[in-house]
């Protein structure tokens, strides 16, 4: 069974860069059959897709966040990562990583999520 | 601003059939299958349907369908454990991005 686990600082200061890592177990991130995404959810609000990466390094980002987002992959560690720059309080949210099969438009496995608070 | 529109809330009694809808446009639902995600008490989302296929372990009282630019998730025989928030999602080729619905809160009376 594939499992995804987010990790990273739970508190980030305004204007700094938020950095999170998703570790994949139970399957290889290099299998080539999946996209790997980041999704977030502010408290009391809905889900927002941030971006995705393929093992080749090819990426797609949410147009509303594109200027501040970088997603990368480390196949040797079976991990992919998120960097979100110039954060504000509006970036406070639970951040999820998720897997999506290629040629489809959905996510089949999700991480448990990690809360990131932006505050001084 | 969500690209997909869902009812804010739906309720039903145990055993009742309820249907949730997800409305988009030709750039998203009209072109791709839709995924449905269950979120219980603000926990991690869980995939309960993709297109009209059930993931392993999801009870067959859940079913999915689509007509034009509207997708639906039906729960036939509502159970107390189905009380949750449900989100739809798919790819939008004009945005080159995944889009989510506004979410529906299902309450079991």
Short mmCIF file of C-alpha atoms in Angstrom, two decimals:
data_model
loop_
_atom_site.label_atom_id
_atom_site.label_comp_id
_atom_site.label_asym_id
_atom_site.label_seq_id
_atom_site.Cartn_x
_atom_site.Cartn_y
_atom_site.Cartn_z
CA UNK A 1 0.00 0.00 0.00
CA UNK A 2 1.39 3.37 -1.01
CA UNK A 3 1.80 5.89 1.80
CA UNK A 4 2.70 9.57 1.63
CA UNK A 5 4.00 11.57 4.58
CA UNK A 6 4.51 15.33 4.72
CA UNK A 7 7.23 16.87 6.85
CA UNK A 8 8.64 20.32 7.52
CA UNK A 9 8.49 23.33 9.85
CA UNK A 10 5.10 24.06 11.35
CA UNK A 11 5.84 27.75 11.77
CA UNK A 12 7.20 30.14 9.15
CA UNK A 13 7.73 33.87 9.48
CA UNK A 14 6.07 36.29 7.04
CA UNK A 15 8.09 37.03 3.89
CA UNK A 16 10.14 33.84 4.35
CA UNK A 17 10.01 30.63 2.31
CA UNK A 18 7.85 27.68 3.31
CA UNK A 19 9.56 24.33 2.64
CA UNK A 20 7.89 20.93 2.86
CA UNK A 21 8.87 17.41 1.84
CA UNK A 22 6.67 14.45 0.98
CA UNK A 23 8.19 11.01 1.51
CA UNK A 24 6.66 8.18 -0.48
CA UNK A 25 6.72 4.60 0.81
CA UNK A 26 5.29 1.35 -0.53
CA UNK A 27 6.11 2.29 -4.11
CA UNK A 28 8.76 3.99 -6.21
CA UNK A 29 8.34 7.63 -7.10
CA UNK A 30 10.31 6.77 -10.25
CA UNK A 31 7.74 4.30 -11.55
CA UNK A 32 6.85 6.82 -14.20
CA UNK A 33 3.13 6.28 -14.02
CA UNK A 34 2.14 9.08 -11.67
CA UNK A 35 2.10 12.79 -11.06
CA UNK A 36 2.93 14.00 -7.54
CA UNK A 37 0.97 16.99 -6.26
CA UNK A 38 0.76 19.47 -3.40
CA UNK A 39 -2.65 20.65 -2.21
CA UNK A 40 -3.54 22.94 0.68
CA UNK A 41 -6.56 23.78 2.82
CA UNK A 42 -6.88 26.89 5.01
CA UNK A 43 -8.85 26.35 8.20
CA UNK A 44 -12.56 26.17 7.50
CA UNK A 45 -12.08 26.47 3.74
CA UNK A 46 -11.90 24.22 0.71
CA UNK A 47 -9.06 22.45 -1.07
CA UNK A 48 -6.66 24.33 -3.35
CA UNK A 49 -4.25 22.61 -5.74
CA UNK A 50 -0.76 24.12 -5.63
CA UNK A 51 1.14 22.20 -8.29
CA UNK A 52 2.47 18.85 -9.50
CA UNK A 53 5.64 17.21 -10.73
CA UNK A 54 6.44 14.22 -12.87
CA UNK A 55 9.57 12.16 -12.26
CA UNK A 56 11.18 13.73 -15.32
CA UNK A 57 11.03 17.04 -13.47
CA UNK A 58 8.24 18.44 -15.60
CA UNK A 59 5.93 20.67 -13.52
CA UNK A 60 2.56 22.41 -13.61
CA UNK A 61 1.56 25.10 -11.12
CA UNK A 62 -1.65 26.81 -10.05
CA UNK A 63 -1.65 30.08 -12.03
CA UNK A 64 -2.54 32.03 -8.88
CA UNK A 65 0.59 30.77 -7.07
CA UNK A 66 2.96 30.16 -9.96
CA UNK A 67 5.26 33.10 -9.28
CA UNK A 68 6.02 31.85 -5.75
CA UNK A 69 6.03 28.04 -6.10
CA UNK A 70 8.77 25.56 -6.86
CA UNK A 71 8.22 21.80 -6.75
CA UNK A 72 11.15 19.42 -7.10
CA UNK A 73 11.73 15.67 -6.92
CA UNK A 74 14.54 13.56 -5.41
CA UNK A 75 14.15 10.05 -6.78
CA UNK A 76 17.11 8.76 -4.76
CA UNK A 77 15.20 9.54 -1.54
CA UNK A 78 11.74 8.76 -2.95
CA UNK A 79 10.67 12.29 -2.05
CA UNK A 80 9.28 15.40 -3.65
CA UNK A 81 9.31 18.88 -2.18
CA UNK A 82 7.47 22.19 -2.13
CA UNK A 83 8.90 25.66 -1.74
CA UNK A 84 6.55 28.64 -1.44
CA UNK A 85 8.27 32.00 -1.21
CA UNK A 86 7.24 35.36 0.27
CA UNK A 87 4.61 33.82 2.50
CA UNK A 88 1.90 35.79 4.29
CA UNK A 89 -0.76 34.86 6.81
CA UNK A 90 -2.97 33.87 3.87
CA UNK A 91 -0.63 30.92 3.26
CA UNK A 92 -1.47 29.42 6.67
CA UNK A 93 -3.07 26.08 5.90
CA UNK A 94 -2.85 22.32 6.15
CA UNK A 95 -0.64 21.16 3.30
CA UNK A 96 -1.23 17.74 1.71
CA UNK A 97 0.79 15.77 -0.79
CA UNK A 98 -1.04 13.42 -3.13
CA UNK A 99 -0.48 10.99 -6.00
CA UNK A 100 -2.35 11.13 -9.28
CA UNK A 101 -2.19 8.43 -11.97
CA UNK A 102 -1.08 9.70 -15.36
CA UNK A 103 -3.74 9.99 -18.07
CA UNK A 104 -6.31 10.60 -15.34
CA UNK A 105 -7.58 13.71 -13.59
CA UNK A 106 -7.83 12.57 -10.01
CA UNK A 107 -5.76 11.72 -6.93
CA UNK A 108 -5.68 8.19 -5.56
CA UNK A 109 -3.50 8.48 -2.45
CA UNK A 110 -3.13 11.38 -0.01
CA UNK A 111 -0.78 12.17 2.86
CA UNK A 112 -2.11 12.93 6.32
CA UNK A 113 -1.37 16.62 5.97
CA UNK A 114 0.77 19.02 7.94
CA UNK A 115 -0.27 22.36 9.39
CA UNK A 116 1.90 25.32 8.48
CA UNK A 117 1.28 28.59 10.29
CA UNK A 118 2.71 31.86 9.00
CA UNK A 119 3.30 34.18 11.92
CA UNK A 120 6.02 36.33 13.39
CA UNK B 1 -12.32 31.11 -6.38
CA UNK B 2 -13.39 27.53 -7.09
CA UNK B 3 -14.01 26.53 -10.67
CA UNK B 4 -16.47 23.77 -9.74
CA UNK B 5 -19.77 24.39 -7.94
CA UNK B 6 -21.27 22.04 -5.34
CA UNK B 7 -24.24 22.27 -3.00
CA UNK B 8 -23.24 23.66 0.39
CA UNK B 9 -25.08 20.96 2.27
CA UNK B 10 -27.11 17.81 1.80
CA UNK B 11 -28.80 15.78 4.49
CA UNK B 12 -30.61 12.48 4.78
CA UNK B 13 -31.66 9.77 7.16
CA UNK B 14 -29.96 6.40 7.56
CA UNK B 15 -30.71 4.22 4.57
CA UNK B 16 -31.80 7.09 2.35
CA UNK B 17 -30.28 7.80 -1.07
CA UNK B 18 -28.58 11.17 -1.49
CA UNK B 19 -27.01 12.68 -4.59
CA UNK B 20 -24.30 15.33 -4.64
CA UNK B 21 -23.66 17.37 -7.76
CA UNK B 22 -20.56 19.08 -9.14
CA UNK B 23 -20.99 21.59 -11.96
CA UNK B 24 -18.20 22.89 -14.17
CA UNK B 25 -17.77 23.67 -17.85
CA UNK B 26 -16.47 22.23 -21.10
CA UNK B 27 -12.86 22.94 -20.10
CA UNK B 28 -12.98 20.67 -17.07
CA UNK B 29 -15.87 18.30 -16.31
CA UNK B 30 -16.92 18.32 -19.93
CA UNK B 31 -13.51 16.91 -20.91
CA UNK B 32 -12.24 14.78 -17.99
CA UNK B 33 -13.44 12.26 -15.45
CA UNK B 34 -14.12 13.59 -11.97
CA UNK B 35 -12.67 12.45 -8.66
CA UNK B 36 -14.63 12.61 -5.41
CA UNK B 37 -12.97 12.97 -2.01
CA UNK B 38 -14.40 12.42 1.46
CA UNK B 39 -13.07 14.44 4.38
CA UNK B 40 -14.23 13.42 7.84
CA UNK B 41 -13.86 15.96 10.65
CA UNK B 42 -11.20 17.94 8.77
CA UNK B 43 -8.95 14.88 8.49
CA UNK B 44 -7.05 13.91 5.34
CA UNK B 45 -9.16 13.57 2.19
CA UNK B 46 -9.91 10.03 1.07
CA UNK B 47 -10.72 9.12 -2.52
CA UNK B 48 -14.17 7.54 -2.75
CA UNK B 49 -14.74 7.66 -6.51
CA UNK B 50 -12.88 8.35 -9.72
CA UNK B 51 -15.08 8.66 -12.74
CA UNK B 52 -17.52 5.84 -12.17
CA UNK B 53 -14.95 3.52 -10.60
CA UNK B 54 -14.74 2.60 -6.93
CA UNK B 55 -11.31 2.54 -5.27
CA UNK B 56 -10.48 -0.62 -3.39
CA UNK B 57 -12.13 -0.71 0.03
CA UNK B 58 -14.85 1.82 -0.71
CA UNK B 59 -18.36 0.39 -0.16
CA UNK B 60 -20.47 -0.08 -3.25
CA UNK B 61 -23.20 2.19 -1.92
CA UNK B 62 -21.09 4.96 -3.50
CA UNK B 63 -21.51 5.49 -7.23
CA UNK B 64 -20.52 8.17 -9.69
CA UNK B 65 -21.86 9.50 -12.98
CA UNK B 66 -21.52 12.43 -15.34
CA UNK B 67 -23.75 14.19 -17.83
CA UNK B 68 -22.26 16.97 -19.89
CA UNK B 69 -20.61 19.43 -17.52
CA UNK B 70 -22.15 18.07 -14.31
CA UNK B 71 -20.88 15.13 -12.30
CA UNK B 72 -22.74 13.39 -9.51
CA UNK B 73 -21.88 11.25 -6.51
CA UNK B 74 -24.71 9.09 -5.16
CA UNK B 75 -24.72 7.42 -1.78
CA UNK B 76 -27.38 4.69 -1.83
CA UNK B 77 -28.20 3.67 1.70
CA UNK B 78 -26.69 6.50 3.72
CA UNK B 79 -24.78 5.40 6.82
CA UNK B 80 -23.74 7.40 9.91
CA UNK B 81 -20.08 7.03 8.93
CA UNK B 82 -20.80 8.82 5.64
CA UNK B 83 -21.22 12.12 7.46
CA UNK B 84 -18.39 14.24 6.05
CA UNK B 85 -17.41 16.96 3.63
CA UNK B 86 -17.20 15.85 0.01
CA UNK B 87 -15.14 17.56 -2.69
CA UNK B 88 -15.06 16.98 -6.43
CA UNK B 89 -12.05 17.68 -8.61
CA UNK B 90 -10.77 17.34 -12.14
CA UNK B 91 -8.28 18.82 -14.60
CA UNK B 92 -9.00 22.08 -16.40
CA UNK B 93 -7.16 22.29 -19.71
CA UNK B 94 -7.67 26.02 -20.15
CA UNK B 95 -6.01 26.66 -16.78
CA UNK B 96 -3.56 23.72 -17.04
CA UNK B 97 -4.47 23.09 -13.43
CA UNK B 98 -6.54 20.84 -11.22
CA UNK B 99 -9.68 22.51 -9.93
CA UNK B 100 -11.70 21.60 -6.86
CA UNK B 101 -15.35 22.05 -6.03
CA UNK B 102 -16.63 24.25 -3.24
CA UNK B 103 -17.45 21.20 -1.12
CA UNK B 104 -20.69 19.66 0.17
CA UNK B 105 -21.32 18.88 3.83
CA UNK B 106 -23.31 15.66 4.15
CA UNK B 107 -25.27 15.34 7.39
CA UNK B 108 -26.90 12.11 8.52
CA UNK B 109 -30.04 12.98 10.45
#
